[in-house]
Amino acid sequence: MTDWTIILRSLQARKFSTLTTIVTVAVAVAMMLVLVTMREAGKKAFERGCGDMHLLVSADASPLSSVLNGVFYANPPRRPLPWARFEALKTSAPWAYAVPIQQGDSFKGQPVLATNADFFLKFKPNPNEPWQLADGRFFNTDFEVVVGADAARTTGLRVGSKVYLTHGTGMSREGIPADPEPEGHDDHADHADHDHDHDAKHVEGDHSGHVHRDFVYTVVGVLKPTGGSHDRALITNLESTWIIHAKERLEKAGRHEKPTPADLTDEDRKITGVYLRLITREGSDTPANLPAVFDSLRRDTSVTVAAPFDEIRTLDVIVGNVNRVFIAVAGAVMLSSGIAIMLALYNSMEQRRRQIAVLRVLGASKPRIFGLVVTESAIIGLLGAAAGIALGFAGAIVAAAVMKDKLQLLLDPSIPPRALVAVALATVLLAAAAGVVPAFAAYRTSVARNLRPIG
Amino acid sequence: MLLAAASGKGKSTLLSLIAGLMEPDAGTIEVAGRNIHSLSGAARDHFRGKHVGMIFQTFNLLQGFSALENVMAALMFGESSPRQQAERAGELLSSLGIQRHSAKVETLSVGQQQRVAVARAVAARPELVLADEPTASLDPANAQSAMTLIQDACRANNAALLCVSHDPAMWARFERKEQL
């Protein structure tokens, strides 16, 4: 017979009350963990997506939207940059790389990024971590596509798959993927609607696009996961995208032949952004000339220059305020769960006064009785924290799936160990504190009065 | 020793004073050669657990605990290890005719519950056992056998017995009687 026996018997004697209190604590802990996890994961996901670039140039309205669109595929950029602007830009500073990108196409809701070979050779999706292939190779000619890890998992594409790409996001006005047909493999090209934002005559029924079957892409590679936004993209070369646009231009002019690279004009050769990185000293990621180059580029008002990491920090400040509100709400829920523990134990004191009196007669000191109740309260907190952590893991996975579905943001749903320890410890301490009031009631229990015969 | 008094004369209060559960307004009470009220807090609780056993009219067993655990509870606030507690409690219960040591006390008959209460009172080998109307709720035949059990247990464990009772049938069983 030990103190633990007494505590366990007490918890068993009030099974329903104990269980409901544990569930209350678990929900509060899970809420707190999911919020903390999503905040951390969101921050990391944004940081990862920027890779090792220093600057992003586009024609978007603001630096933040430039980063959200150009790196995180929030929306297809509407304003293109002429190729000549890129040519001028790439010689304007001592760049380690200047990688042109063009966005606006999609496949089954997954964004398509058109770029050149430098995207894979020079731009790193995570600092010091180059691209790695899970299967196949990078593209080396037109109408070849490399699929990000998450896009491959979502669409089922693999090396050898044939696909039609879609202009625009491929979503109907109701937000339903416009492509109703399953993708084919091998010799059958996948069907996708041709959703053309700027070409309303292609709209069929409720869908904002139609299937465009003139150009078949072949999947030549599948990337390993990077944890960033590009994992859900399909990556192809710029020329293929320009050829598709050239076909539309020619059709409008009454010509129906398939264009070749020779048919491309400056009207076709457009991009939506440029990833830029300055040459840096070994061991340093921040070049001394970055502010000067940044200011120099900003003088051209026809482009928007963004320092992605600064924009992410700005976003973090904006979102951080909302997060603080959420965390405050979760904190209030945790406090409520502490009050629930206190009430459950305090109410049980009425039924336990006789037991406490008997224990006192048998030699239990007042501080020991106090300790028994506080420990019991802390155990409820510990069990609630354990259940909450399990619930939090499940909740984080669900929240990550929802974030991916609604915001196209890839989040790592694993809960940081630091958050686990902090939340569990805080819960146990809160529960122990909640046990002080009932413990004090137990401490003050009158032995003589509570040993009298009942009735 | 038997202490007799009519209801409301303070029998239970006196027992609480002797056990150190209440503070006297004046005077001193010595238990096992020690003024129990000179001890304070945990020391007094420890002293009571070691030197004083108590038996109640309604037994006051710990509900939800087994017979063995109820007896072990009298030892857990002393120096005994859980193993020593279990050995001593098991011996006592067996000697008092309780075979279902692991049965929850609420599942035992009234007579068995009384035996568990007696075993718990003498478990720590106290010098003094205080019995507060231990037979008040029993019929005359069972009251006699219950008192026999209590006296035998105290005798076997070398404990003095101070029994409060207003039942005249118990008078003859005690060598020393006092009236409040």
CSV table of N, CA, C and O in Angstrom, one decimal, chain B residues 23-136:
chain,number,residue,atom,x,y,z
B,23,GLU,N,-7.7,19.3,20.3
B,23,GLU,CA,-6.9,20.0,21.3
B,23,GLU,C,-7.6,20.1,22.6
B,23,GLU,O,-8.8,20.6,22.6
B,24,PRO,N,-7.0,19.8,23.7
B,24,PRO,CA,-7.6,20.0,25.0
B,24,PRO,C,-7.6,21.5,25.4
B,24,PRO,O,-6.7,22.2,25.0
B,25,ASP,N,-8.6,22.0,26.0
B,25,ASP,CA,-8.6,23.3,26.5
B,25,ASP,C,-7.6,23.5,27.7
B,25,ASP,O,-7.0,24.5,27.9
B,26,ALA,N,-7.5,22.4,28.5
B,26,ALA,CA,-6.6,22.5,29.6
B,26,ALA,C,-6.2,21.1,29.9
B,26,ALA,O,-6.8,20.1,29.5
B,27,GLY,N,-5.1,20.9,30.7
B,27,GLY,CA,-4.6,19.6,31.1
B,27,GLY,C,-3.8,18.9,30.1
B,27,GLY,O,-3.5,19.5,29.0
B,28,THR,N,-3.3,17.7,30.4
B,28,THR,CA,-2.4,17.0,29.5
B,28,THR,C,-2.9,15.6,29.4
B,28,THR,O,-3.6,15.0,30.3
B,29,ILE,N,-2.6,14.9,28.3
B,29,ILE,CA,-3.0,13.6,28.0
B,29,ILE,C,-1.7,12.8,27.6
B,29,ILE,O,-1.1,13.2,26.7
B,30,GLU,N,-1.4,11.8,28.4
B,30,GLU,CA,-0.2,11.0,28.0
B,30,GLU,C,-0.6,9.7,27.4
B,30,GLU,O,-1.5,9.0,27.9
B,31,VAL,N,0.0,9.3,26.3
B,31,VAL,CA,-0.3,8.1,25.6
B,31,VAL,C,1.1,7.4,25.5
B,31,VAL,O,2.0,8.0,25.0
B,32,ALA,N,1.2,6.1,26.0
B,32,ALA,CA,2.5,5.4,25.9
B,32,ALA,C,3.6,6.2,26.5
B,32,ALA,O,4.7,6.3,26.0
B,33,GLY,N,3.3,6.9,27.6
B,33,GLY,CA,4.3,7.7,28.3
B,33,GLY,C,4.7,9.0,27.7
B,33,GLY,O,5.6,9.7,28.1
B,34,ARG,N,3.9,9.5,26.7
B,34,ARG,CA,4.2,10.7,26.0
B,34,ARG,C,3.0,11.6,26.0
B,34,ARG,O,1.9,11.2,25.7
B,35,ASN,N,3.2,12.9,26.3
B,35,ASN,CA,2.2,13.9,26.2
B,35,ASN,C,1.9,14.1,24.7
B,35,ASN,O,2.7,14.8,24.0
B,36,ILE,N,0.8,13.5,24.2
B,36,ILE,CA,0.6,13.5,22.8
B,36,ILE,C,0.4,15.0,22.3
B,36,ILE,O,0.7,15.3,21.1
B,37,HIS,N,-0.1,15.8,23.1
B,37,HIS,CA,-0.4,17.2,22.7
B,37,HIS,C,0.8,18.1,22.7
B,37,HIS,O,0.8,19.2,22.2
B,38,SER,N,1.9,17.5,23.2
B,38,SER,CA,3.2,18.3,23.1
B,38,SER,C,3.8,18.1,21.7
B,38,SER,O,4.7,18.8,21.3
B,39,LEU,N,3.3,17.1,21.0
B,39,LEU,CA,3.8,16.9,19.7
B,39,LEU,C,3.0,17.8,18.7
B,39,LEU,O,1.8,18.0,18.9
B,40,SER,N,3.6,18.2,17.6
B,40,SER,CA,2.8,19.0,16.7
B,40,SER,C,2.9,18.4,15.3
B,40,SER,O,3.8,17.8,14.9
B,41,GLY,N,1.8,18.7,14.6
B,41,GLY,CA,1.7,18.4,13.2
B,41,GLY,C,2.0,17.0,12.9
B,41,GLY,O,1.5,16.0,13.4
B,42,ALA,N,2.9,16.8,11.9
B,42,ALA,CA,3.2,15.5,11.4
B,42,ALA,C,3.7,14.5,12.4
B,42,ALA,O,3.5,13.3,12.4
B,43,ALA,N,4.5,15.1,13.4
B,43,ALA,CA,5.0,14.2,14.5
B,43,ALA,C,3.9,13.5,15.3
B,43,ALA,O,4.0,12.4,15.6
B,44,ARG,N,2.9,14.3,15.6
B,44,ARG,CA,1.7,13.8,16.3
B,44,ARG,C,1.0,12.7,15.5
B,44,ARG,O,0.6,11.7,16.0
B,45,ASP,N,0.8,13.0,14.2
B,45,ASP,CA,0.2,12.1,13.3
B,45,ASP,C,0.9,10.8,13.2
B,45,ASP,O,0.4,9.7,13.2
B,46,HIS,N,2.3,10.9,13.1
B,46,HIS,CA,3.1,9.7,13.1
B,46,HIS,C,3.0,8.9,14.4
B,46,HIS,O,2.9,7.7,14.4
B,47,PHE,N,3.0,9.7,15.5
B,47,PHE,CA,2.9,9.0,16.8
B,47,PHE,C,1.6,8.2,16.9
B,47,PHE,O,1.6,7.1,17.4
B,48,ARG,N,0.5,8.9,16.5
B,48,ARG,CA,-0.8,8.2,16.6
B,48,ARG,C,-0.8,7.0,15.7
B,48,ARG,O,-1.3,5.9,16.1
B,49,GLY,N,-0.3,7.1,14.5
B,49,GLY,CA,-0.3,5.9,13.6
B,49,GLY,C,0.5,4.7,14.2
B,49,GLY,O,0.1,3.6,14.0
B,50,LYS,N,1.5,5.1,15.0
B,50,LYS,CA,2.4,4.0,15.5
B,50,LYS,C,1.9,3.5,16.9
B,50,LYS,O,2.0,2.3,17.1
B,51,HIS,N,1.3,4.3,17.7
B,51,HIS,CA,1.0,3.9,19.1
B,51,HIS,C,-0.5,3.8,19.4
B,51,HIS,O,-0.9,3.3,20.4
B,52,VAL,N,-1.4,4.3,18.5
B,52,VAL,CA,-2.8,4.2,18.8
B,52,VAL,C,-3.6,3.6,17.6
B,52,VAL,O,-3.4,4.0,16.5
B,53,GLY,N,-4.4,2.6,18.0
B,53,GLY,CA,-5.3,2.0,17.0
B,53,GLY,C,-6.7,2.4,17.3
B,53,GLY,O,-7.1,2.7,18.4
B,54,MET,N,-7.6,2.5,16.3
B,54,MET,CA,-9.0,3.0,16.5
B,54,MET,C,-10.0,2.1,15.8
B,54,MET,O,-9.7,1.6,14.7
B,55,ILE,N,-11.0,1.8,16.5
B,55,ILE,CA,-12.1,1.0,16.0
B,55,ILE,C,-13.4,1.8,16.1
B,55,ILE,O,-13.7,2.4,17.2
B,56,PHE,N,-14.2,1.8,15.0
B,56,PHE,CA,-15.4,2.7,15.0
B,56,PHE,C,-16.6,1.9,14.9
B,56,PHE,O,-16.6,0.7,14.4
B,57,GLN,N,-17.7,2.5,15.3
B,57,GLN,CA,-19.0,1.8,15.3
B,57,GLN,C,-19.4,1.4,13.8
B,57,GLN,O,-19.9,0.3,13.6
B,58,THR,N,-19.1,2.3,12.9
B,58,THR,CA,-19.4,2.0,11.5
B,58,THR,C,-18.1,1.5,10.7
B,58,THR,O,-18.1,1.6,9.5
B,59,PHE,N,-17.1,1.1,11.5
B,59,PHE,CA,-15.9,0.5,10.9
B,59,PHE,C,-15.0,1.5,10.2
B,59,PHE,O,-13.8,1.5,10.4
B,60,ASN,N,-15.6,2.4,9.4
B,60,ASN,CA,-14.8,3.4,8.7
B,60,ASN,C,-13.7,2.8,7.9
B,60,ASN,O,-12.5,3.2,7.9
B,61,LEU,N,-14.1,1.7,7.1
B,61,LEU,CA,-13.1,1.1,6.2
B,61,LEU,C,-13.0,1.9,5.0
B,61,LEU,O,-13.9,2.7,4.6
B,62,LEU,N,-11.9,1.8,4.3
B,62,LEU,CA,-11.6,2.6,3.0
B,62,LEU,C,-12.4,1.8,1.9
B,62,LEU,O,-12.0,0.7,1.5
B,63,GLN,N,-13.5,2.5,1.4
B,63,GLN,CA,-14.2,1.9,0.4
B,63,GLN,C,-13.5,1.8,-0.9
B,63,GLN,O,-12.7,2.8,-1.2
B,64,GLY,N,-13.6,0.8,-1.7
B,64,GLY,CA,-12.9,0.6,-2.9
B,64,GLY,C,-11.6,0.0,-2.8
B,64,GLY,O,-10.9,-0.3,-3.8
B,65,PHE,N,-11.2,-0.3,-1.5
B,65,PHE,CA,-9.9,-0.9,-1.3
B,65,PHE,C,-10.2,-2.4,-0.8
B,65,PHE,O,-11.2,-2.6,-0.2
B,66,SER,N,-9.2,-3.2,-1.0
B,66,SER,CA,-9.4,-4.6,-0.5
B,66,SER,C,-9.2,-4.7,1.0
B,66,SER,O,-8.7,-3.8,1.6
B,67,ALA,N,-9.6,-5.9,1.5
B,67,ALA,CA,-9.4,-6.1,2.9
B,67,ALA,C,-7.9,-6.0,3.3
B,67,ALA,O,-7.6,-5.3,4.3
B,68,LEU,N,-7.1,-6.6,2.5
B,68,LEU,CA,-5.6,-6.5,2.7
B,68,LEU,C,-5.1,-5.1,2.7
B,68,LEU,O,-4.4,-4.6,3.6
B,69,GLU,N,-5.6,-4.3,1.7
B,69,GLU,CA,-5.1,-2.9,1.6
B,69,GLU,C,-5.6,-2.1,2.8
B,69,GLU,O,-4.9,-1.2,3.3
B,70,ASN,N,-6.8,-2.4,3.3
B,70,ASN,CA,-7.3,-1.6,4.4
B,70,ASN,C,-6.4,-1.8,5.6
B,70,ASN,O,-6.1,-0.9,6.4
B,71,VAL,N,-5.9,-3.1,5.8
B,71,VAL,CA,-5.1,-3.3,7.0
B,71,VAL,C,-3.7,-2.8,6.7
B,71,VAL,O,-3.0,-2.2,7.6
B,72,MET,N,-3.2,-2.9,5.5
B,72,MET,CA,-1.9,-2.3,5.1
B,72,MET,C,-1.9,-0.8,5.3
B,72,MET,O,-0.8,-0.2,5.6
B,73,ALA,N,-3.0,-0.2,5.1
B,73,ALA,CA,-3.1,1.3,5.3
B,73,ALA,C,-2.7,1.7,6.7
B,73,ALA,O,-2.1,2.8,6.8
B,74,ALA,N,-2.9,0.9,7.7
B,74,ALA,CA,-2.5,1.2,9.0
B,74,ALA,C,-0.9,1.2,9.2
B,74,ALA,O,-0.4,1.7,10.2
B,75,LEU,N,-0.3,0.6,8.2
B,75,LEU,CA,1.2,0.5,8.3
B,75,LEU,C,1.9,1.4,7.3
B,75,LEU,O,3.1,1.6,7.4
B,76,MET,N,1.2,1.9,6.4
B,76,MET,CA,1.9,2.7,5.3
B,76,MET,C,2.5,4.0,5.7
B,76,MET,O,3.3,4.5,5.0
B,77,PHE,N,2.0,4.5,6.8
B,77,PHE,CA,2.5,5.8,7.3
B,77,PHE,C,3.7,5.6,8.3
B,77,PHE,O,4.2,6.6,8.8
B,78,GLY,N,4.0,4.4,8.5
B,78,GLY,CA,5.2,4.1,9.4
B,78,GLY,C,6.4,3.8,8.6
B,78,GLY,O,6.6,4.3,7.5
B,79,GLU,N,7.2,2.8,9.1
B,79,GLU,CA,8.5,2.5,8.4
B,79,GLU,C,8.4,1.3,7.6
B,79,GLU,O,9.4,0.9,7.0
B,80,SER,N,7.3,0.6,7.6
B,80,SER,CA,7.2,-0.7,6.9
B,80,SER,C,7.2,-0.6,5.4
B,80,SER,O,6.7,0.4,4.8
B,81,SER,N,7.9,-1.5,4.8
B,81,SER,CA,7.9,-1.6,3.3
B,81,SER,C,6.6,-2.2,2.8
B,81,SER,O,5.9,-2.9,3.6
B,82,PRO,N,6.2,-2.0,1.6
B,82,PRO,CA,4.9,-2.6,1.1
B,82,PRO,C,4.9,-4.1,1.3
B,82,PRO,O,3.9,-4.7,1.6
B,83,ARG,N,6.1,-4.7,1.2
B,83,ARG,CA,6.1,-6.2,1.4
B,83,ARG,C,5.9,-6.6,2.9
B,83,ARG,O,5.1,-7.5,3.1
B,84,GLN,N,6.5,-5.8,3.8
B,84,GLN,CA,6.3,-6.1,5.2
B,84,GLN,C,4.8,-5.8,5.6
B,84,GLN,O,4.2,-6.6,6.3
B,85,GLN,N,4.3,-4.7,5.0
B,85,GLN,CA,2.9,-4.4,5.2
B,85,GLN,C,2.0,-5.6,4.8
B,85,GLN,O,1.1,-6.0,5.6
B,86,ALA,N,2.2,-6.1,3.6
B,86,ALA,CA,1.4,-7.2,3.1
B,86,ALA,C,1.5,-8.4,4.0
B,86,ALA,O,0.5,-9.1,4.2
B,87,GLU,N,2.7,-8.8,4.4
B,87,GLU,CA,2.9,-9.9,5.2
B,87,GLU,C,2.2,-9.8,6.6
B,87,GLU,O,1.4,-10.7,7.0
B,88,ARG,N,2.3,-8.7,7.2
B,88,ARG,CA,1.7,-8.5,8.5
B,88,ARG,C,0.2,-8.5,8.4
B,88,ARG,O,-0.6,-9.1,9.1
B,89,ALA,N,-0.3,-7.8,7.3
B,89,ALA,CA,-1.8,-7.7,7.1
B,89,ALA,C,-2.4,-9.0,6.8
B,89,ALA,O,-3.4,-9.4,7.3
B,90,GLY,N,-1.6,-9.8,6.0
B,90,GLY,CA,-2.1,-11.1,5.6
B,90,GLY,C,-2.2,-12.0,6.8
B,90,GLY,O,-3.2,-12.8,7.0
B,91,GLU,N,-1.2,-12.0,7.6
B,91,GLU,CA,-1.2,-12.8,8.9
B,91,GLU,C,-2.4,-12.5,9.7
B,91,GLU,O,-3.1,-13.4,10.2
B,92,LEU,N,-2.6,-11.2,10.0
B,92,LEU,CA,-3.7,-10.8,10.8
B,92,LEU,C,-5.0,-11.2,10.3
B,92,LEU,O,-5.9,-11.7,11.1
B,93,LEU,N,-5.2,-10.9,9.0
B,93,LEU,CA,-6.5,-11.3,8.4
B,93,LEU,C,-6.8,-12.8,8.5
B,93,LEU,O,-7.9,-13.2,8.9
B,94,SER,N,-5.8,-13.6,8.3
B,94,SER,CA,-5.9,-15.0,8.4
B,94,SER,C,-6.2,-15.4,9.8
B,94,SER,O,-7.1,-16.3,10.0
B,95,SER,N,-5.5,-14.8,10.7
B,95,SER,CA,-5.7,-15.2,12.1
B,95,SER,C,-7.2,-14.8,12.6
B,95,SER,O,-7.7,-15.4,13.5
B,96,LEU,N,-7.7,-13.8,11.9
B,96,LEU,CA,-9.1,-13.4,12.3
B,96,LEU,C,-10.2,-14.0,11.4
B,96,LEU,O,-11.3,-13.7,11.5
B,97,GLY,N,-9.7,-15.0,10.6
B,97,GLY,CA,-10.7,-15.8,9.8
B,97,GLY,C,-11.1,-15.2,8.5
B,97,GLY,O,-12.1,-15.6,7.9
B,98,ILE,N,-10.4,-14.2,8.0
B,98,ILE,CA,-10.7,-13.6,6.7
B,98,ILE,C,-9.8,-14.3,5.7
B,98,ILE,O,-8.6,-14.2,5.7
B,99,GLN,N,-10.4,-15.0,4.8
B,99,GLN,CA,-9.7,-15.7,3.7
B,99,GLN,C,-9.6,-14.9,2.4
B,99,GLN,O,-8.6,-15.0,1.7
B,100,ARG,N,-10.6,-14.1,2.1
B,100,ARG,CA,-10.6,-13.4,0.9
B,100,ARG,C,-9.9,-12.0,1.1
B,100,ARG,O,-10.5,-11.0,1.2
B,101,HIS,N,-8.6,-12.1,1.1
B,101,HIS,CA,-7.8,-10.9,1.4
B,101,HIS,C,-8.0,-9.8,0.3
B,101,HIS,O,-7.9,-8.6,0.6
B,102,SER,N,-8.1,-10.3,-0.9
B,102,SER,CA,-8.2,-9.3,-2.0
B,102,SER,C,-9.6,-8.8,-2.3
B,102,SER,O,-9.8,-8.0,-3.2
B,103,ALA,N,-10.6,-9.3,-1.5
B,103,ALA,CA,-11.9,-8.9,-1.8
B,103,ALA,C,-12.1,-7.4,-1.4
B,103,ALA,O,-11.6,-7.0,-0.3
B,104,LYS,N,-12.9,-6.7,-2.1
B,104,LYS,CA,-13.2,-5.3,-1.8
B,104,LYS,C,-14.0,-5.3,-0.5
B,104,LYS,O,-14.9,-6.1,-0.4
B,105,VAL,N,-13.7,-4.4,0.4
B,105,VAL,CA,-14.4,-4.5,1.8
B,105,VAL,C,-15.9,-4.4,1.7
B,105,VAL,O,-16.6,-4.9,2.4
B,106,GLU,N,-16.4,-3.6,0.7
B,106,GLU,CA,-17.8,-3.4,0.6
B,106,GLU,C,-18.5,-4.7,0.1
B,106,GLU,O,-19.8,-4.8,0.2
B,107,THR,N,-17.7,-5.7,-0.4
B,107,THR,CA,-18.4,-7.0,-0.8
B,107,THR,C,-18.4,-8.0,0.4
B,107,THR,O,-18.9,-9.1,0.3
B,108,LEU,N,-17.8,-7.6,1.5
B,108,LEU,CA,-17.7,-8.5,2.7
B,108,LEU,C,-19.0,-8.3,3.6
B,108,LEU,O,-19.6,-7.3,3.5
B,109,SER,N,-19.3,-9.4,4.3
B,109,SER,CA,-20.4,-9.3,5.3
B,109,SER,C,-20.0,-8.3,6.4
B,109,SER,O,-18.9,-8.0,6.6
B,110,VAL,N,-21.0,-7.9,7.2
B,110,VAL,CA,-20.8,-6.9,8.3
B,110,VAL,C,-19.8,-7.5,9.3
B,110,VAL,O,-18.9,-6.8,9.7
B,111,GLY,N,-20.0,-8.8,9.6
B,111,GLY,CA,-19.1,-9.5,10.5
B,111,GLY,C,-17.6,-9.5,10.0
B,111,GLY,O,-16.7,-9.2,10.7
B,112,GLN,N,-17.5,-9.7,8.7
B,112,GLN,CA,-16.1,-9.8,8.1
B,112,GLN,C,-15.5,-8.3,8.1
B,112,GLN,O,-14.3,-8.2,8.3
B,113,GLN,N,-16.4,-7.4,7.8
B,113,GLN,CA,-15.9,-6.0,7.8
B,113,GLN,C,-15.4,-5.6,9.2
B,113,GLN,O,-14.4,-4.9,9.4
B,114,GLN,N,-16.1,-6.1,10.2
B,114,GLN,CA,-15.7,-5.8,11.6
B,114,GLN,C,-14.3,-6.4,11.9
B,114,GLN,O,-13.4,-5.8,12.5
B,115,ARG,N,-14.1,-7.6,11.4
B,115,ARG,CA,-12.8,-8.3,11.6
B,115,ARG,C,-11.7,-7.5,10.9
B,115,ARG,O,-10.6,-7.4,11.4
B,116,VAL,N,-12.0,-7.0,9.7
B,116,VAL,CA,-11.0,-6.2,9.0
B,116,VAL,C,-10.7,-4.9,9.8
B,116,VAL,O,-9.5,-4.6,10.0
B,117,ALA,N,-11.7,-4.3,10.4
B,117,ALA,CA,-11.5,-3.1,11.2
B,117,ALA,C,-10.6,-3.4,12.4
B,117,ALA,O,-9.8,-2.6,12.8
B,118,VAL,N,-10.9,-4.5,13.0
B,118,VAL,CA,-10.1,-4.9,14.2
B,118,VAL,C,-8.6,-5.2,13.8
B,118,VAL,O,-7.7,-4.8,14.4
B,119,ALA,N,-8.5,-5.9,12.7
B,119,ALA,CA,-7.1,-6.2,12.2
B,119,ALA,C,-6.4,-4.9,11.9
B,119,ALA,O,-5.2,-4.8,12.2
B,120,ARG,N,-7.1,-3.9,11.3
B,120,ARG,CA,-6.4,-2.7,11.0
B,120,ARG,C,-6.0,-1.9,12.3
B,120,ARG,O,-4.9,-1.3,12.4
B,121,ALA,N,-6.9,-2.0,13.3
B,121,ALA,CA,-6.6,-1.3,14.6
B,121,ALA,C,-5.3,-1.9,15.3
B,121,ALA,O,-4.6,-1.1,15.9
B,122,VAL,N,-5.1,-3.1,15.1
B,122,VAL,CA,-3.9,-3.7,15.9
B,122,VAL,C,-2.7,-3.9,14.9
B,122,VAL,O,-1.7,-4.4,15.4
B,123,ALA,N,-2.9,-3.6,13.7
B,123,ALA,CA,-1.8,-3.9,12.7
B,123,ALA,C,-0.5,-3.3,13.0
B,123,ALA,O,0.6,-4.0,12.9
B,124,ALA,N,-0.5,-2.1,13.5
B,124,ALA,CA,0.8,-1.4,13.8
B,124,ALA,C,1.4,-1.8,15.2
B,124,ALA,O,2.3,-1.1,15.6
B,125,ARG,N,0.8,-2.7,15.8
B,125,ARG,CA,1.1,-3.2,17.2
B,125,ARG,C,1.1,-2.0,18.1
B,125,ARG,O,2.1,-1.6,18.8
B,126,PRO,N,0.0,-1.3,18.2
B,126,PRO,CA,-0.1,-0.1,19.1
B,126,PRO,C,-0.2,-0.5,20.5
B,126,PRO,O,-0.6,-1.6,20.9
B,127,GLU,N,0.2,0.5,21.4
B,127,GLU,CA,0.1,0.2,22.8
B,127,GLU,C,-1.3,0.4,23.3
B,127,GLU,O,-1.8,-0.2,24.3
B,128,LEU,N,-2.1,1.2,22.6
B,128,LEU,CA,-3.5,1.5,23.0
B,128,LEU,C,-4.4,1.4,21.8
B,128,LEU,O,-4.1,1.9,20.7
B,129,VAL,N,-5.6,0.7,22.0
B,129,VAL,CA,-6.6,0.6,21.0
B,129,VAL,C,-7.8,1.4,21.6
B,129,VAL,O,-8.3,1.1,22.7
B,130,LEU,N,-8.3,2.3,20.8
B,130,LEU,CA,-9.5,3.1,21.2
B,130,LEU,C,-10.7,2.5,20.4
B,130,LEU,O,-10.7,2.5,19.2
B,131,ALA,N,-11.8,2.1,21.1
B,131,ALA,CA,-12.9,1.5,20.4
B,131,ALA,C,-14.1,2.4,20.8
B,131,ALA,O,-14.5,2.5,21.9
B,132,ASP,N,-14.7,3.0,19.7
B,132,ASP,CA,-15.8,4.0,19.9
B,132,ASP,C,-17.1,3.3,19.6
B,132,ASP,O,-17.5,3.1,18.4
B,133,GLU,N,-17.9,2.8,20.6
B,133,GLU,CA,-19.1,2.1,20.4
B,133,GLU,C,-19.0,1.0,19.4
B,133,GLU,O,-19.8,1.0,18.4
B,134,PRO,N,-18.1,0.1,19.5
B,134,PRO,CA,-17.8,-0.9,18.4
B,134,PRO,C,-19.0,-1.9,18.2
B,134,PRO,O,-19.0,-2.5,17.2
B,135,THR,N,-19.9,-2.0,19.2
B,135,THR,CA,-21.0,-3.0,19.0
B,135,THR,C,-22.3,-2.3,19.0
B,135,THR,O,-23.4,-3.0,19.1
B,136,ALA,N,-22.4,-1.0,18.9
B,136,ALA,CA,-23.7,-0.3,19.0
B,136,ALA,C,-24.7,-0.7,17.9
B,136,ALA,O,-25.9,-0.7,18.1
